[in-house]
Coordinates of C-alpha atoms in Angstrom, one line a residue:
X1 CA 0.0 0.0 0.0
X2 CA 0.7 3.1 -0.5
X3 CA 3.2 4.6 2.5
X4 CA 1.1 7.9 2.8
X5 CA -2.8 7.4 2.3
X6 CA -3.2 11.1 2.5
X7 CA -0.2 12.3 0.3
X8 CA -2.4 13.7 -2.8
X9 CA -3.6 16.2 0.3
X10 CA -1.9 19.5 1.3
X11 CA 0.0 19.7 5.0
X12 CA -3.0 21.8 6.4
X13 CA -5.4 18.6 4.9
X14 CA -2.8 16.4 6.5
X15 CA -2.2 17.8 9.9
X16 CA -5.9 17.7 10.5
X17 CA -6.4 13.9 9.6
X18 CA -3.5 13.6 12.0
X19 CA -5.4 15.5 14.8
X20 CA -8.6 13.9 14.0
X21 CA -6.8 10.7 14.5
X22 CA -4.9 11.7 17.8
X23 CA -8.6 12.5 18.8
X24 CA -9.9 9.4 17.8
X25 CA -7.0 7.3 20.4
X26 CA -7.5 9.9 22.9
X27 CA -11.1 8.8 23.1
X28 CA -10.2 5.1 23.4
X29 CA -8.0 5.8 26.3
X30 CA -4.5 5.5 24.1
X31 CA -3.2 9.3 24.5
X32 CA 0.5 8.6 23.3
X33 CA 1.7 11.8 24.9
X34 CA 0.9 10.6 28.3
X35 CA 3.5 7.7 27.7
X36 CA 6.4 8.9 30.2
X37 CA 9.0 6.7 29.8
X38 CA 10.1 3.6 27.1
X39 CA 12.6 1.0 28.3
X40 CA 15.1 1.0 25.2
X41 CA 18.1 -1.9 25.2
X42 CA 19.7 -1.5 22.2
X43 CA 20.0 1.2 19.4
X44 CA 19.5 -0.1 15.7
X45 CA 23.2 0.4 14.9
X46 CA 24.5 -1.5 17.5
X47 CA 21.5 -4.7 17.5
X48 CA 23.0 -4.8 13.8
X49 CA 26.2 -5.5 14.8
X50 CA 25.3 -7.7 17.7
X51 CA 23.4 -9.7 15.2
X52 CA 26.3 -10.3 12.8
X53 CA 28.3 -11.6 15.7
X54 CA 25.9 -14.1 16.4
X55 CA 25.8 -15.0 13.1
X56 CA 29.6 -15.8 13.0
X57 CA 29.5 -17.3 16.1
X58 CA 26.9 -19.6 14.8
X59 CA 29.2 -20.3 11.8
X60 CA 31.9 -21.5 14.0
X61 CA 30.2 -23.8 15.8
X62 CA 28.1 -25.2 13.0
X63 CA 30.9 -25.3 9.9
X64 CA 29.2 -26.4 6.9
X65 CA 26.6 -28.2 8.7
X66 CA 23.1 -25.9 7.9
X67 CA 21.1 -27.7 10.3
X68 CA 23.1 -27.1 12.9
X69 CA 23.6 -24.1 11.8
X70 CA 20.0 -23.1 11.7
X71 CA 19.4 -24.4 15.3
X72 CA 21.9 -22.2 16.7
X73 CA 20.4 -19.2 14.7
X74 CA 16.7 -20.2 16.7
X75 CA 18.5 -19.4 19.4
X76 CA 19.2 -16.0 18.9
X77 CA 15.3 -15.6 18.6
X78 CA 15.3 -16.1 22.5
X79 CA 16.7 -12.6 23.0
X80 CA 14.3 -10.4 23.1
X81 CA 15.1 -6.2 22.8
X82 CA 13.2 -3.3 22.7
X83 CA 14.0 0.0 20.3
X84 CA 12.5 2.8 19.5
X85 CA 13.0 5.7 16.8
X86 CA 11.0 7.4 14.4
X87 CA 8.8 5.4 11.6
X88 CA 10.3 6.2 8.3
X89 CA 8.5 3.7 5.9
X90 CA 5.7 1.4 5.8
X91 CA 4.6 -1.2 3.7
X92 CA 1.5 -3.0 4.6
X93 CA 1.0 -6.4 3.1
X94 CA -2.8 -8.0 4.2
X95 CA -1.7 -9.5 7.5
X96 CA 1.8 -8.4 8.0
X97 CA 4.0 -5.2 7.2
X98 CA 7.8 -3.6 7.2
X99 CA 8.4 -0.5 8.6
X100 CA 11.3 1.5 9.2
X101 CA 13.0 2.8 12.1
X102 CA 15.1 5.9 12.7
X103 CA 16.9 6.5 15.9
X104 CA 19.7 8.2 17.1
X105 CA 22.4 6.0 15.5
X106 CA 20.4 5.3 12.1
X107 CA 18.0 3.0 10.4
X108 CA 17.0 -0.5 11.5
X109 CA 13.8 -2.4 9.5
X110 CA 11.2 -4.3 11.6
X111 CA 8.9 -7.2 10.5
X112 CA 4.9 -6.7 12.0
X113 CA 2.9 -9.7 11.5
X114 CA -1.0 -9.5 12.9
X115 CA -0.5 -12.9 14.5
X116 CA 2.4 -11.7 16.6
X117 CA 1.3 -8.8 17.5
X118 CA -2.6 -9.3 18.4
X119 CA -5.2 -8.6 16.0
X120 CA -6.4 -4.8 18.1
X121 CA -2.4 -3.8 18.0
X122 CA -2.1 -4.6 14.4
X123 CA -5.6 -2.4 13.5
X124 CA -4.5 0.3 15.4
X125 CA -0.6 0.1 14.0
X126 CA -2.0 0.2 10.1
X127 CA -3.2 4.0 11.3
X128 CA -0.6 5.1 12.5
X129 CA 1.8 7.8 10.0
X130 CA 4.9 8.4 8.5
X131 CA 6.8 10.3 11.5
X132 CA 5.4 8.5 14.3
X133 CA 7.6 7.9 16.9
X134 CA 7.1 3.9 18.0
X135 CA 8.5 1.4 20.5
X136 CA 9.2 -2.1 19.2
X137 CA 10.0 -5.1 21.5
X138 CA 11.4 -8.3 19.5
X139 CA 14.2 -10.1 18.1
X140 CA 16.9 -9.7 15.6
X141 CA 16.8 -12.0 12.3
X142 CA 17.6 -11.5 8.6
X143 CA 15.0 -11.8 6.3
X144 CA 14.6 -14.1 3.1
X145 CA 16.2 -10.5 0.7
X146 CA 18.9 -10.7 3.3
X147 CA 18.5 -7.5 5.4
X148 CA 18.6 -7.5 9.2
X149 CA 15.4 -6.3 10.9
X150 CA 13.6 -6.4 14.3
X151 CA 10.5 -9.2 14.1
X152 CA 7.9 -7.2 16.2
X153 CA 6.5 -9.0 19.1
X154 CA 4.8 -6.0 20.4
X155 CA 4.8 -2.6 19.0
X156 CA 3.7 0.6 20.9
X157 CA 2.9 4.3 19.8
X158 CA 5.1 6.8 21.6
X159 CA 4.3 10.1 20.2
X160 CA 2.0 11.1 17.7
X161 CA 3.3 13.3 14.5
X162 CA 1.1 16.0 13.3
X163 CA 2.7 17.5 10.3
X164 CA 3.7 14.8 7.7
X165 CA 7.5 14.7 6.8
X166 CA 8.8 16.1 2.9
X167 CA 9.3 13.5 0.5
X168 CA 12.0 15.7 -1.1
X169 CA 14.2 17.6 1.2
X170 CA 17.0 18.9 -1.1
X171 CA 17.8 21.4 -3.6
X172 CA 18.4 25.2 -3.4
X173 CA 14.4 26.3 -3.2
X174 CA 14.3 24.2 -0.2
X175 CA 17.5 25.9 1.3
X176 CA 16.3 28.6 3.3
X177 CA 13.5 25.9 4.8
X178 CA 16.4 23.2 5.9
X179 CA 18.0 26.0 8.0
X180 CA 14.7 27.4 9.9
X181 CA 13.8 24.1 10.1
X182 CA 17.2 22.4 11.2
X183 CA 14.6 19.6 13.1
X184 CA 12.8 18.3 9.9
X185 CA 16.7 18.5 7.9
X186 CA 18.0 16.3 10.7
X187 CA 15.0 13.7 10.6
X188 CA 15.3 13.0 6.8
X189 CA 18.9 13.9 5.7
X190 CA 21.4 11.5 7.5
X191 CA 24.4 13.8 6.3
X192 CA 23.3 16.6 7.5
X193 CA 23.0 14.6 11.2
X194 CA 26.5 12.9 9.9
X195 CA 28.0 17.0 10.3
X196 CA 27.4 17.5 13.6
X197 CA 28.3 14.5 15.2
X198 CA 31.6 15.0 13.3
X199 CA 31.9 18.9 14.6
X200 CA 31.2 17.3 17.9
X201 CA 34.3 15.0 17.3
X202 CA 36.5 17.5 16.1
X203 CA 35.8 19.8 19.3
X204 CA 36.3 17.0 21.4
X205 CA 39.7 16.3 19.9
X206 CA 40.8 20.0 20.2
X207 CA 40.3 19.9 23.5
X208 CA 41.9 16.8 24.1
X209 CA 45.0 18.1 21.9
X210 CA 45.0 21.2 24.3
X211 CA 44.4 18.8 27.8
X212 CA 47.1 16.9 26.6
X213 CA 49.8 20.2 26.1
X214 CA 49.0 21.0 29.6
X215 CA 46.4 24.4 28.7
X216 CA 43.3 24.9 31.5
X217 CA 40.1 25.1 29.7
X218 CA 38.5 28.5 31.1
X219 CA 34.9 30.7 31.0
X220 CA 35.1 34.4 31.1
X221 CA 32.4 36.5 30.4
X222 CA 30.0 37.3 28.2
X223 CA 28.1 40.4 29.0
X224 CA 31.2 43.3 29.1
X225 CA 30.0 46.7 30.7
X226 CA 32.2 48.6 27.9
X227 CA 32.6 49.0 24.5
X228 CA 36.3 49.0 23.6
X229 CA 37.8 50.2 20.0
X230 CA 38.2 47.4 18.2
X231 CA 37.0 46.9 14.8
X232 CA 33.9 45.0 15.3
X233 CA 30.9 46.3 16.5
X234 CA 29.1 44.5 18.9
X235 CA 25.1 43.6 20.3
X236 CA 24.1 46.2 22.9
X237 CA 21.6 45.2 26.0
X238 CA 20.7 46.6 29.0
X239 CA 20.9 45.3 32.5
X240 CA 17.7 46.3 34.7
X241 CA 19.0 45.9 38.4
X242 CA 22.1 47.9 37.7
X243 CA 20.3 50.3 34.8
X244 CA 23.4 50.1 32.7
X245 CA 23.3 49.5 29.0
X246 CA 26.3 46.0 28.8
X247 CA 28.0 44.7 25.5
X248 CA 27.7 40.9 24.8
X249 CA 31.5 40.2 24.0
X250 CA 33.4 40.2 20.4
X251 CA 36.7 38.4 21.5
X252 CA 37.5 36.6 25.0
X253 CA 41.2 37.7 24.5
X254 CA 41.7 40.3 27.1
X255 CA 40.0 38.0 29.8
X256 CA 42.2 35.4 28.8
X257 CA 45.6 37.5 29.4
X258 CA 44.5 39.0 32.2
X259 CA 44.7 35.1 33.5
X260 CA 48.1 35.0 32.1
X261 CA 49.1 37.7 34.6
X262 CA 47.6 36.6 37.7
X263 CA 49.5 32.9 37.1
X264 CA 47.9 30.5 34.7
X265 CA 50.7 29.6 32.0
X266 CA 48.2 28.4 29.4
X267 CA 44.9 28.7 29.0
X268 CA 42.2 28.1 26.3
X269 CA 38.3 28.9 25.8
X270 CA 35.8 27.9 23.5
X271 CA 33.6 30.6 23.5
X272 CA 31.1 31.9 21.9
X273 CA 31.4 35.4 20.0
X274 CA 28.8 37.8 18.9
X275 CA 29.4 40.3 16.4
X276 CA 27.0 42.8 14.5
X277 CA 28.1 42.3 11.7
X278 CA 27.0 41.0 7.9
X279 CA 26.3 37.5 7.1
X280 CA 28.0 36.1 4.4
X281 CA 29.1 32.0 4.0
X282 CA 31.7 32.2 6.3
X283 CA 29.9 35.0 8.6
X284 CA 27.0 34.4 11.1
X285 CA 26.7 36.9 14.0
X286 CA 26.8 34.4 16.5
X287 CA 30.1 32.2 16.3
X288 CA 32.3 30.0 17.9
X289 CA 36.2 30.5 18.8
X290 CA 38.5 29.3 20.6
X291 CA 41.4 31.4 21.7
X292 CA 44.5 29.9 23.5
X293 CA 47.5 31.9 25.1
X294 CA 50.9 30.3 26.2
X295 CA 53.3 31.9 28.4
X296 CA 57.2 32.2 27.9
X297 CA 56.8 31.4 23.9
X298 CA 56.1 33.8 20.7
X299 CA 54.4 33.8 17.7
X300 CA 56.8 31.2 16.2
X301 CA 55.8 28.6 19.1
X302 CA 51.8 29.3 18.2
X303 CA 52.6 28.5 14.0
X304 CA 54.0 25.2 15.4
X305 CA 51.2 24.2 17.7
X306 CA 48.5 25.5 15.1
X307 CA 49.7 23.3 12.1
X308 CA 50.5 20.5 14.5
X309 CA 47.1 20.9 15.8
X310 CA 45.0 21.0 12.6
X311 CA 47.1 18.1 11.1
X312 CA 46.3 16.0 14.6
X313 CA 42.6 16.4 14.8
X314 CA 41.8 16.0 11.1
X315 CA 43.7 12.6 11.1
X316 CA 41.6 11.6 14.3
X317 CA 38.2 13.0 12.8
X318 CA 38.7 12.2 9.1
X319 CA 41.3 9.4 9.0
X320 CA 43.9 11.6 7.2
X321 CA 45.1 15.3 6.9
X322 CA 44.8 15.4 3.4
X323 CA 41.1 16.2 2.8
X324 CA 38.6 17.1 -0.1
X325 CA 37.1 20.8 0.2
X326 CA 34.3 21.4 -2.6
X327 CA 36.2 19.6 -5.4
X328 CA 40.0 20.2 -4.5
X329 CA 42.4 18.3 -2.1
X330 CA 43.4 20.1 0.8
X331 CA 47.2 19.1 2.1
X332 CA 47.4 19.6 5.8
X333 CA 50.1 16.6 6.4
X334 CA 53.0 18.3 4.5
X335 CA 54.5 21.4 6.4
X336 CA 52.5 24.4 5.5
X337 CA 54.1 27.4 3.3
X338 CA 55.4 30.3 5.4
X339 CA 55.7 33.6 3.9
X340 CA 56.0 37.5 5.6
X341 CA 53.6 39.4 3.8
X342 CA 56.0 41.3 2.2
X343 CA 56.7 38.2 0.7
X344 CA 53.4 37.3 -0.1
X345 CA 52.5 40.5 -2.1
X346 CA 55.7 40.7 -3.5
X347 CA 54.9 37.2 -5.1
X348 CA 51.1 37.4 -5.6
X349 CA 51.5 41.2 -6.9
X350 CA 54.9 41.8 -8.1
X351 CA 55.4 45.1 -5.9
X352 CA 57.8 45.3 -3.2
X353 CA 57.6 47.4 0.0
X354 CA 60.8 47.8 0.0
X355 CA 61.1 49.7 -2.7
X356 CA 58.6 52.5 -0.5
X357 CA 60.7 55.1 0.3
X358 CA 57.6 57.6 1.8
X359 CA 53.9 56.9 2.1
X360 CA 53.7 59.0 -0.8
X361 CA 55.7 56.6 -2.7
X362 CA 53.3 53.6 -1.4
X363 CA 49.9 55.7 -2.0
X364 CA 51.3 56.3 -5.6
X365 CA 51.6 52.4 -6.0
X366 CA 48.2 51.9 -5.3
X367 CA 46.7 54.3 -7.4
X368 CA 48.9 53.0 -10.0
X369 CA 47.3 49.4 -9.7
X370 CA 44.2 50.7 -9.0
X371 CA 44.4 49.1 -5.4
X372 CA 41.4 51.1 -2.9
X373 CA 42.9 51.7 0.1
X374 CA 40.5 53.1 2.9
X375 CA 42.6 55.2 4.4
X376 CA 42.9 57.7 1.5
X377 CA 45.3 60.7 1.5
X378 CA 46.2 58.9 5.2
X379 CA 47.3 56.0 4.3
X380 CA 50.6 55.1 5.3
X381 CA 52.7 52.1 4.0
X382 CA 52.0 50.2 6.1
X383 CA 47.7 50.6 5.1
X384 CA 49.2 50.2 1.2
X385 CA 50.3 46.6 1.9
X386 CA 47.8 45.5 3.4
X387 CA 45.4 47.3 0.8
X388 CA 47.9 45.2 -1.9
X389 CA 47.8 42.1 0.3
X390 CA 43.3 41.3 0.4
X391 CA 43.7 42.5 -3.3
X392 CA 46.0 40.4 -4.9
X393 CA 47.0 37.3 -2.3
X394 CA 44.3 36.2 -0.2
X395 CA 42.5 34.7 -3.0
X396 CA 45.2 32.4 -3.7
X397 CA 45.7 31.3 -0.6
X398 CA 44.0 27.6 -1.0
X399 CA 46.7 25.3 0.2
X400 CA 47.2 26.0 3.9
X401 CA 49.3 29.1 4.4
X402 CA 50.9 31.2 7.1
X403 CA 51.0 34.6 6.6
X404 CA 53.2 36.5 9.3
X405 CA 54.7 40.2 9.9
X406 CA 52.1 42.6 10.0
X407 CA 52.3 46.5 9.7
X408 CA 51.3 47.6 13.4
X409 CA 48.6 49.7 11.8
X410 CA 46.0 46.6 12.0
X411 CA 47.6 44.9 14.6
X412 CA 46.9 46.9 17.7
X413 CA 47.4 43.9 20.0
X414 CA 50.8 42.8 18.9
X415 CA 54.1 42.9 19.7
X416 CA 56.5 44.8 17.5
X417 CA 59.5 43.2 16.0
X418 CA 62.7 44.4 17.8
X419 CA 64.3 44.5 14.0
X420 CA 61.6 46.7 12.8
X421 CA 59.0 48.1 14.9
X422 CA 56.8 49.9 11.6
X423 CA 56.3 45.6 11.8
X424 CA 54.2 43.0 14.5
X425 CA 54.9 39.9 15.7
X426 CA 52.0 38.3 14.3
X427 CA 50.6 36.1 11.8
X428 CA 47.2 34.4 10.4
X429 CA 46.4 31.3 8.5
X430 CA 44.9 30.6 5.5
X431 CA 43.0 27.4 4.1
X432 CA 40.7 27.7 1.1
X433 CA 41.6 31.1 0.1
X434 CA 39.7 31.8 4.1
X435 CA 41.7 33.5 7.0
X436 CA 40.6 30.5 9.5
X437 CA 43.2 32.3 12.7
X438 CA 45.2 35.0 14.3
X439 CA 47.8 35.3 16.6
X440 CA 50.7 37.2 17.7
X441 CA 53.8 37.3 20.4
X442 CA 51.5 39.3 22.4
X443 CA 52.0 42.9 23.7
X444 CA 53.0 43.0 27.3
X445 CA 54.2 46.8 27.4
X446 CA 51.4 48.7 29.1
X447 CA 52.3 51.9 27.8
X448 CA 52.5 50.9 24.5
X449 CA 49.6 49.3 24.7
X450 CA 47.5 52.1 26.3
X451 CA 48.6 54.1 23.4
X452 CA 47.6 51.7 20.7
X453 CA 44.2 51.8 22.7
X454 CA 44.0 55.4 22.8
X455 CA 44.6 55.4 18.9
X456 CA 42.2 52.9 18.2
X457 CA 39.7 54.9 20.6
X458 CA 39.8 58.1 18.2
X459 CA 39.8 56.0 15.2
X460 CA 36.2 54.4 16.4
X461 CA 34.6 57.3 17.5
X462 CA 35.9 59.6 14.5
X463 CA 33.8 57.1 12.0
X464 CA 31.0 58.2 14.6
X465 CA 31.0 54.5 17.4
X466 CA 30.8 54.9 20.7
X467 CA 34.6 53.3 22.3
X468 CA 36.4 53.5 25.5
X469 CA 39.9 52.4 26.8
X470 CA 39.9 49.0 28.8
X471 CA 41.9 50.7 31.1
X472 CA 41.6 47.7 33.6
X473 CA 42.9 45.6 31.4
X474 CA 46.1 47.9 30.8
X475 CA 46.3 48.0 34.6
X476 CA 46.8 44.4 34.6
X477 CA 49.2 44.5 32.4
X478 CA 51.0 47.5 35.1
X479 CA 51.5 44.2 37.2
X480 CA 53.6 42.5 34.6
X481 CA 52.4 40.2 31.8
X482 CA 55.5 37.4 30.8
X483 CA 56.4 37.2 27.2
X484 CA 53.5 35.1 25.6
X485 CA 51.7 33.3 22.4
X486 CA 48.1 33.6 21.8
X487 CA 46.0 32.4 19.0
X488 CA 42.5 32.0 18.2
X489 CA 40.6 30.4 15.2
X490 CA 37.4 30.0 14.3
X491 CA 35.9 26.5 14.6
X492 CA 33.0 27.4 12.4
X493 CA 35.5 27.3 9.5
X494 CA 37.6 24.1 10.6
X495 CA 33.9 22.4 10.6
X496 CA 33.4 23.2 7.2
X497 CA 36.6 22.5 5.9
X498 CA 36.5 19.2 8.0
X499 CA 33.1 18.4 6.5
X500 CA 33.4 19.6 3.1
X501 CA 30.5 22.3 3.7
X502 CA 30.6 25.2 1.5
X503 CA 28.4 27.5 4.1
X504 CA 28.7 28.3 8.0
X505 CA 25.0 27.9 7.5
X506 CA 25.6 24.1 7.0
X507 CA 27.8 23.6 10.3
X508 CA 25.7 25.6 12.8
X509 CA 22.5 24.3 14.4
X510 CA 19.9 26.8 14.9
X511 CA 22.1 29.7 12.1
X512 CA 20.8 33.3 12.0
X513 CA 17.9 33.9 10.2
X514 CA 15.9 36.7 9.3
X515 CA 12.3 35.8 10.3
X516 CA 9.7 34.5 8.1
X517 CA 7.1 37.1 8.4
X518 CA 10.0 39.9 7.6
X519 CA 11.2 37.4 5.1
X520 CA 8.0 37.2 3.3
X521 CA 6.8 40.6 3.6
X522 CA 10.3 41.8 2.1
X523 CA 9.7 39.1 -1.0
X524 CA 6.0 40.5 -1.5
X525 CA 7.5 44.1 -1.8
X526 CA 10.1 43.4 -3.8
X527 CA 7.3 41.2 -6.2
X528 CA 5.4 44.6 -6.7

């Protein structure tokens, strides 16, 4: 029969058969929402395998003797377990049927015969729907087409489904739907259930990875009662009991050093980051980092742990470091390329910074390779490369890449190179053309660093933001910060490149979304 008697109707049609049969067992004393609790012994995945083993323990003790064979297998029908999941399938044939059952560790078919099951059961069981979550109590065989499946010996309705599940839950017009709906993706599209148990993995190996180096997984907070300069802007609220408008955080760095001060040598968070901001394929406002800082090493210590790191956990989470990203190979296992990014835009662009005498000299570049710089008549040379550098090299930076020696004019945080201070101690790496991390040898001179504050300060509230000075955190630094690493990377981005997703979209949850009334009202507009 037909898996769906009501399929030729619309959801609304649908939904109220459902209801009107939900009504209907309510009536006859058979609510399945006032089930509380359903004693599950095995998970479909795992009475597979169980099954196979008492297959090839039958094996062995029967050789090439089927009879014997056969009465060991009528053994195995003596254990009796119970699973439950969502129905998937059925097929009713007259007195018996297959369905299919979905829990938390995949599919598993089961056999329901009438005379097994008791003539009331079965009647009630041939109404129930597609999405229905059930309970099945019986044992494991392999049937006759040689797939292993649960023979039914009692079968019980759990919870009732109201809205009917989509037969086709793929393509770009259904796009937008997955993501609101991340529920209904996860009930009918294994993969997309296969992506976050496997971003699960990878931040349970990064962690591990960290345990194991000795770092202290920390919290700091999220709600920070000022707005500092950086670049970012960030989500404003307002705290009733202390009537004081608070700033949900952008970064978890300063928190972090601040630890460094008062003792802890290495420290790690995987927090999570709000930024008001775009949203793009590798943007979402809400997003997760994590940020580790290392006393007593530099920026040269963090490269190390970084590409050590990424080669470790993809080997434990997808059985090699050299993975495929949309089409092309990705190399993690071989030592990653190094350059300054002098270096890189004298490769990727054929101009050298050396050859800038004055600002003037670098402006005058720019204009002659019609590279925008922001900072206009302003810009120094230090702006002009790295104006040149997110024109010409980041888009070629596929293969991972580490990118290091930045002009202290974006790098507010960093230390400055004792060889040449117009130059930081920093670097970030690229993967798929993305930036997927930043770090530096971090800046422990507090009155450098106030002054780089100060700086940034003007800069935010000249282009008309609100900023202050986080002059506590400069104060810590007053009691003496030890030379140290720090790096932080997105794990948003490892996800995808881990899992071969081409959108943040597809490795977060619950993603930001626009709501559907503003959605649709926006579409009707744009329609007239």
């Amino acid at each position: 029969m037909a898996e769906n008697k009501n399929e030729e109707l619309n959801i609304g049609d649908q939904r109220a058969v459902r209801i009107d049969k939900l009504k209907n067992l309510k009536e006859a004393g058979q609510n399945p929402y006032e089930i509380t609790k359903y004693e599950v012994t095995i998970k479909s995945a795992e009475a597979k395998a169980e099954f196979e083993k008492t297959e090839a323990a039958a094996k062995a003790v029967a050789g090439d003797d089927e009879e014997k064979y056969a009465a060991e297998m009528e053994k195995s029908k003596e254990t009796i377990v119970s699973l439950a999941g969502r129905m998937m399938s059925k097929r009713v044939m007259g007195k018996a049927a297959f369905i299919d059952i979905q829990d938390g560790d995949g599919r598993i078919q089961s056999y329901v015969r009438i005379d097994e099951v008791g003539k009331d059961e079965f009647k009630s069981f041939k109404k129930w729907d597609i999405g229905d979550i059930v309970g099945i109590t019986g044992y494991v065989f392999r049937t006759q087409k040689g797939e292993i499946s649960v023979h039914a010996k009692s079968i019980i309705l759990l919870s009732k489904s109201l809205l009917p599940l989509p037969e086709k839950w793929h393509g770009l017009k259904d796009q937008d739907t997955r993501y609101r709906q991340r529920y209904v993706d996860l009930i009918v599209n294994p993969n997309v259930r296969d992506t976050f148990v496997k971003r699960s993995n990878i931040l349970r190996e990064v962690r591990k990875y960290l345990d194991n180096m000795g770092y202290l997984e920390v919290d700091t907070p999220v709600l920070h009662t000022i707005q500092i300069g950086a670049a970012a802007k960030p989500f404003k609220t307002h705290h009733n009991a202390l009537d004081m408008d608070m700033y949900l955080r952008i970064e978890t760095e300063l928190y972090l050093k601040r630890l460094i001060v008062g003792g802890f040598d290495r420290v790690y968070e995987v927090g999570r980051i709000f930024r008001n901001e775009g949203m793009d394929t590798s943007h979402n406002p809400e997003f997760t980092t994590i940020e580790m800082y290392q006393s007593y090493t530099d920026y040269i210590g963090m490269m190390n742990i970084i590409e050590d790191l990424y080669r470790t956990v993809a080997r434990k989470v997808c059985g090699s470091a050299k993975v495929m990203y949309q089409g092309t190979e990705i190399d993690m296992e071989s030592p990653w390329k190094r350059l300054t990014m002098i270096e890189a835009v004298k490769e990727y662009a054929g101009v050298d910074y050396n050859d800038w005498k004055t600002d003037e000299d670098a402006r005058a570049c720019a204009k002659e390779k019609h590279v925008e710089v922001e900072e206009g008549d302003k810009a120094t040379k230090g702006h002009v490369l790295i104006a040149f550098f997110e024109t010409f090299v980041e888009d070629n930076l596929i293969q991972p890449t580490i990118i290091y020696d930045y002009p202290v004019e974006n790098s507010p945080l960093a230390k400055r190179k004792p060889s040449d201070p117009a130059f930081t101690e920093r670097f970030e790496y690229f993967i798929t053309a993305r930036e997927m991390g930043n770090a530096f040898s971090e800046l422990n001179d507090p009155i450098d660093q106030k002054e780089r504050f100060v700086k940034q300060v003007e800069a935010k509230i000249a282009s008309g933001e609100p900023a202050e000075v986080d002059e506590d955190f400069v104060t810590a630094l007053e009691y003496g910060m030890p030379p140290t690493g720090g790096l932080g990377f997105g794990v948003d981005r490892l996800v995808m490149l881990l899992t071969d997703s081409p959108s943040i979209r597809d490795v977060l949850l619950f993603p930001t979304m626009r709501p559907l009334v503003q959605k649709e009202a926006e579409e009707k507009t744009d329609e007239e």
